[in-house]
Amino acid sequence: MEKENQGFLEFAYQLYKTMKTNEINLVYEGEVTQEITKTFTSLTEKSLSKSAESNTVQKKVFNVMVECLQNISKHADSLNDEDEERRGIVMVSKGEDSYNIITGNVIKNEKVPELKKSLELINSLDKEGLSTLFKQQIKETTISDKGGAGLGLIDIAKKTGSKLTYQFKELNENVSFFILTSTIKRN
Amino acid sequence: MNNINIKGTDDTPSVILDKDKGLFEISGRSLPEDVNMFYEQILDWIDEYAKSPNDRTEFNFKLEYFNTASSKVILDILLKFEEIVENGKEVVIKWHYHEDEEDMLEAGEEYADIVEIPFDYVVYNQ
């Protein structure tokens, strides 16, 4: 028992060090709901407003966080079918030149090809192309039962002006883990 | 017709719709998870208004943030006013944006590309 406790303490300290070294301001793993979204975005908003960050960057970080979190709360799948919770991992890190918002969630393998296709299309477009795609999609889309408009990723790409970085890690024959990094330049 | 006067919250906007006084405004934040639930009564009100609209409607959007689901509903609102324009009444959209927020200006410009309604862009800085 003593040894196990020591192990946890060491783990907590290593985690703390890793977070400090990588300037990670926020880490969360768990269910992502509207309440969680509101709490995190307002925490981030408060800490940003105390910083010297420009208004433009603050608003972009806020906006991108909302879209990332609402994407999880609407689209995340779970490891097994009985589990209805929409869980994910959320990290916000502040680097020298940029903020990174990293999210990860489980997704059914059958949904991967389509999501990949959307991400590739979005990353192939410049600012004007994204605006055209957005206008086309917003006209055609309807609000889904889950309340999504299918516009989140396009919006993130538009607002950040950076390519979306992503990865799919296959966990088993049914599901994969989807990691998305959105980068907001600080100047 | 009845007025709508909704006070804003952390994730829903303030809404004032008053036909007699000619006040039409959505302001604040709009990032509800369930946009349909929040906007249903507003869309219904506009449908009712469209049956006998004022000769001139000035609709103010003064939003600080909105999520993409709200952006779809905003388009639905604008499309309803486009119909009012097609029926021969005057409509002007006053699109307010903070001077630091080019994204908000661009969002207005994108709507103006989609709907046939004149947009006035109003910059504010406090």
XYZ file of C-alpha atoms in Angstrom:
313
model
C 0.000 0.000 0.000
C 2.779 2.354 1.026
C 4.558 1.637 -2.211
C 1.420 2.157 -4.253
C 0.854 5.574 -2.652
C 4.401 6.550 -3.466
C 3.698 5.531 -7.043
C 0.676 7.820 -7.244
C 2.577 10.705 -5.731
C 5.349 10.239 -8.259
C 2.759 10.050 -11.051
C 1.054 13.274 -9.865
C 4.413 15.027 -9.759
C 5.426 13.776 -13.208
C 2.070 14.884 -14.579
C 2.517 18.307 -13.018
C 6.025 18.589 -14.504
C 4.882 17.487 -17.932
C 2.058 20.019 -17.846
C 4.409 22.814 -16.819
C 7.011 21.938 -19.452
C 4.391 21.820 -22.187
C 2.537 24.856 -20.812
C -0.685 22.911 -20.593
C -3.309 25.072 -18.917
C -6.139 22.619 -18.821
C -6.578 18.866 -19.011
C -9.836 17.023 -18.677
C -10.949 13.498 -19.323
C -14.558 12.593 -18.815
C -18.072 13.207 -19.942
C -18.490 16.306 -22.116
C -21.813 18.040 -21.626
C -23.074 21.568 -22.206
C -22.386 22.313 -18.518
C -18.778 21.164 -18.884
C -18.453 23.189 -22.084
C -19.732 26.295 -20.319
C -17.454 25.766 -17.325
C -14.275 25.250 -19.367
C -14.897 28.026 -21.803
C -15.605 30.478 -19.005
C -12.516 29.335 -17.053
C -10.392 29.796 -20.155
C -12.045 33.106 -20.893
C -11.278 34.380 -17.399
C -7.655 33.285 -17.470
C -7.208 34.784 -20.948
C -8.744 38.085 -19.952
C -6.147 38.371 -17.174
C -3.374 37.705 -19.671
C -1.969 40.207 -22.121
C -3.452 38.282 -25.034
C -5.154 40.372 -27.722
C -8.924 40.420 -27.869
C -8.843 38.817 -31.286
C -6.867 35.805 -30.037
C -9.000 35.500 -26.875
C -12.183 35.336 -28.899
C -10.735 32.831 -31.344
C -9.631 30.531 -28.508
C -13.092 30.771 -26.949
C -14.867 30.109 -30.238
C -12.708 27.151 -31.182
C -13.094 25.610 -27.717
C -16.860 25.813 -27.952
C -16.893 24.083 -31.336
C -14.434 21.375 -30.242
C -16.341 20.595 -27.050
C -19.738 20.648 -28.710
C -18.365 18.318 -31.384
C -17.547 15.806 -28.647
C -20.852 16.263 -26.836
C -22.704 15.643 -30.090
C -20.611 13.111 -31.956
C -18.409 11.098 -29.601
C -19.061 7.365 -29.501
C -18.266 5.104 -26.585
C -16.107 2.038 -26.187
C -19.129 -0.206 -25.847
C -22.680 0.175 -27.032
C -24.294 0.108 -23.581
C -22.455 3.240 -22.580
C -24.375 6.361 -23.586
C -21.958 8.880 -22.179
C -20.123 11.148 -24.569
C -16.649 11.308 -23.190
C -13.468 12.852 -24.370
C -10.160 14.333 -23.457
C -9.555 18.071 -23.702
C -6.261 19.921 -23.394
C -5.364 23.548 -23.873
C -1.717 24.458 -24.175
C -0.051 27.794 -24.641
C 3.122 27.827 -26.675
C 5.488 30.593 -27.648
C 3.593 31.427 -30.848
C 0.275 29.704 -30.494
C -2.480 28.144 -28.455
C -3.282 24.526 -29.108
C -6.649 23.025 -28.354
C -6.364 19.269 -28.397
C -9.379 17.030 -28.152
C -9.720 13.284 -28.361
C -12.706 10.993 -28.441
C -13.795 7.528 -29.401
C -15.392 7.184 -32.819
C -16.928 4.168 -34.554
C -14.680 2.811 -37.296
C -17.526 3.005 -39.801
C -17.604 6.814 -39.409
C -13.862 7.264 -39.925
C -13.683 7.354 -43.751
C -16.279 10.115 -44.039
C -14.722 12.227 -41.299
C -11.296 11.750 -42.895
C -12.705 12.899 -46.231
C -14.151 16.072 -44.651
C -10.878 16.829 -42.878
C -8.865 16.335 -46.067
C -11.219 18.582 -48.013
C -11.055 21.300 -45.344
C -7.259 21.145 -45.203
C -7.009 21.451 -48.985
C -8.790 24.811 -49.020
C -7.511 28.342 -48.499
C -9.438 31.077 -46.668
C -11.627 31.890 -49.630
C -12.301 28.239 -50.381
C -13.337 27.648 -46.775
C -15.704 30.596 -46.921
C -17.280 29.215 -50.116
C -17.624 25.760 -48.560
C -19.146 27.269 -45.412
C -21.722 29.245 -47.396
C -22.627 26.202 -49.452
C -22.961 23.953 -46.379
C -24.936 26.402 -44.280
C -27.538 26.657 -47.059
C -27.853 22.908 -47.492
C -27.615 21.693 -43.915
C -30.407 21.133 -41.439
C -29.982 20.998 -37.689
C -29.630 17.347 -36.694
C -31.440 15.692 -33.796
C -28.284 16.186 -31.811
C -28.385 19.895 -32.589
C -25.362 19.999 -34.873
C -25.143 21.787 -38.183
C -22.105 19.933 -39.567
C -20.219 23.210 -39.776
C -17.920 22.967 -36.748
C -14.727 21.777 -38.429
C -15.023 24.279 -41.300
C -15.552 27.028 -38.762
C -12.511 25.969 -36.728
C -10.338 25.972 -39.859
C -11.676 29.399 -40.872
C -11.151 30.976 -37.460
C -7.698 29.522 -36.787
C -6.316 30.036 -40.276
C -4.251 26.892 -39.625
C -4.501 23.397 -40.991
C -6.256 20.915 -38.730
C -3.882 18.289 -37.337
C -5.506 14.951 -36.672
C -4.925 11.283 -36.129
C -7.028 8.161 -35.900
C -5.753 5.335 -33.698
C -7.624 2.108 -34.158
C -8.501 0.647 -30.741
C -10.243 -2.520 -31.927
C -12.377 -3.757 -34.811
C -15.248 -1.441 -33.817
C -13.802 1.837 -32.656
C -10.908 4.247 -33.065
C -9.602 7.171 -31.059
C -9.791 10.487 -32.925
C -7.386 13.232 -31.923
C -7.744 16.749 -33.274
C -5.418 19.668 -32.695
C -6.551 23.197 -33.501
C -3.847 25.822 -33.495
C -4.491 29.520 -32.940
C -1.561 31.772 -33.728
C -0.841 34.392 -31.104
C 0.084 37.177 -33.503
C -49.029 40.904 -31.664
C -47.170 39.952 -28.484
C -43.661 41.200 -27.945
C -40.708 38.986 -27.251
C -38.310 40.121 -24.580
C -35.785 37.512 -23.487
C -32.899 38.252 -21.167
C -29.569 36.779 -22.182
C -27.639 34.118 -20.270
C -24.135 32.605 -20.460
C -25.076 30.703 -23.555
C -28.218 32.296 -24.956
C -28.710 35.799 -26.362
C -30.978 38.668 -25.379
C -33.824 38.992 -27.816
C -36.171 41.920 -28.278
C -38.890 41.748 -30.897
C -41.413 44.578 -30.706
C -43.426 45.331 -33.810
C -45.160 48.487 -32.512
C -41.972 50.142 -31.352
C -40.057 48.801 -34.328
C -37.422 47.092 -32.186
C -35.753 43.974 -33.518
C -32.572 42.871 -31.836
C -30.563 39.779 -30.992
C -27.493 40.447 -28.859
C -24.955 38.740 -26.642
C -23.923 35.104 -26.872
C -25.539 32.291 -28.674
C -24.060 28.887 -28.012
C -26.888 26.753 -26.704
C -26.568 23.029 -27.170
C -30.133 22.814 -28.388
C -30.598 25.720 -30.768
C -33.982 24.542 -31.983
C -35.460 24.706 -28.523
C -34.233 28.242 -27.934
C -35.043 29.689 -31.347
C -38.385 28.015 -32.016
C -40.480 30.787 -30.462
C -38.405 33.411 -32.251
C -38.866 31.795 -35.653
C -42.604 31.425 -34.931
C -42.828 35.096 -33.998
C -41.127 36.115 -37.240
C -43.522 33.921 -39.267
C -46.397 35.737 -37.602
C -44.751 39.132 -38.180
C -44.208 38.293 -41.856
C -47.980 38.180 -42.358
C -48.252 41.940 -41.781
C -44.778 43.432 -41.456
C -43.939 47.085 -40.887
C -43.065 49.103 -43.999
C -39.502 49.256 -42.764
C -37.758 46.769 -40.474
C -34.350 47.434 -39.021
C -32.999 44.224 -37.515
C -29.981 44.497 -35.218
C -27.573 41.640 -34.700
C -25.118 42.521 -31.971
C -23.555 39.192 -31.154
C -20.405 38.623 -29.222
C -20.153 34.897 -29.998
C -22.243 32.334 -31.727
C -21.689 28.648 -32.358
C -22.123 27.037 -35.748
C -25.523 25.588 -34.871
C -26.691 29.138 -34.112
C -25.185 30.313 -37.385
C -27.606 28.037 -39.220
C -30.580 29.438 -37.293
C -29.433 33.006 -37.980
C -29.536 32.142 -41.672
C -33.094 30.828 -41.215
C -34.071 34.142 -39.610
C -32.484 36.107 -42.447
C -34.246 33.977 -45.067
C -37.580 34.837 -43.457
C -36.766 38.534 -43.759
C -35.665 38.012 -47.349
C -39.210 36.894 -48.077
C -40.519 40.076 -46.491
C -38.251 42.017 -48.863
C -39.572 40.000 -51.811
C -43.080 41.024 -50.748
C -42.163 44.664 -51.248
C -41.255 45.856 -47.739
C -38.013 47.427 -46.718
C -35.630 45.492 -44.454
C -32.172 46.512 -43.309
C -29.844 44.292 -41.308
C -27.636 46.208 -38.887
C -24.709 43.906 -38.259
C -22.696 45.064 -35.235
C -19.151 43.886 -34.649
C -16.343 44.742 -32.267
C -13.418 46.517 -33.881
C -11.072 43.682 -32.803
C -13.324 41.052 -34.259
C -12.791 40.645 -37.927
C -14.321 37.161 -37.731
C -17.662 38.713 -36.764
C -17.499 41.181 -39.664
C -16.669 38.330 -42.050
C -19.598 36.312 -40.725
C -21.890 39.237 -41.575
C -20.386 39.534 -45.038
C -20.977 35.841 -45.663
C -24.650 36.205 -44.784
C -24.893 39.247 -47.021
C -23.549 37.072 -49.881
C -26.248 34.475 -49.291
C -29.391 36.577 -48.733
C -30.805 39.442 -50.765
C -31.131 41.968 -47.959
C -29.043 45.130 -47.511
C -26.539 44.928 -44.651
C -25.161 47.877 -42.691
C -22.028 47.109 -40.717
C -21.739 48.958 -37.433
C -18.429 48.881 -35.586
C -18.248 49.322 -31.815
C -15.276 49.366 -29.470
C -16.234 49.127 -25.818
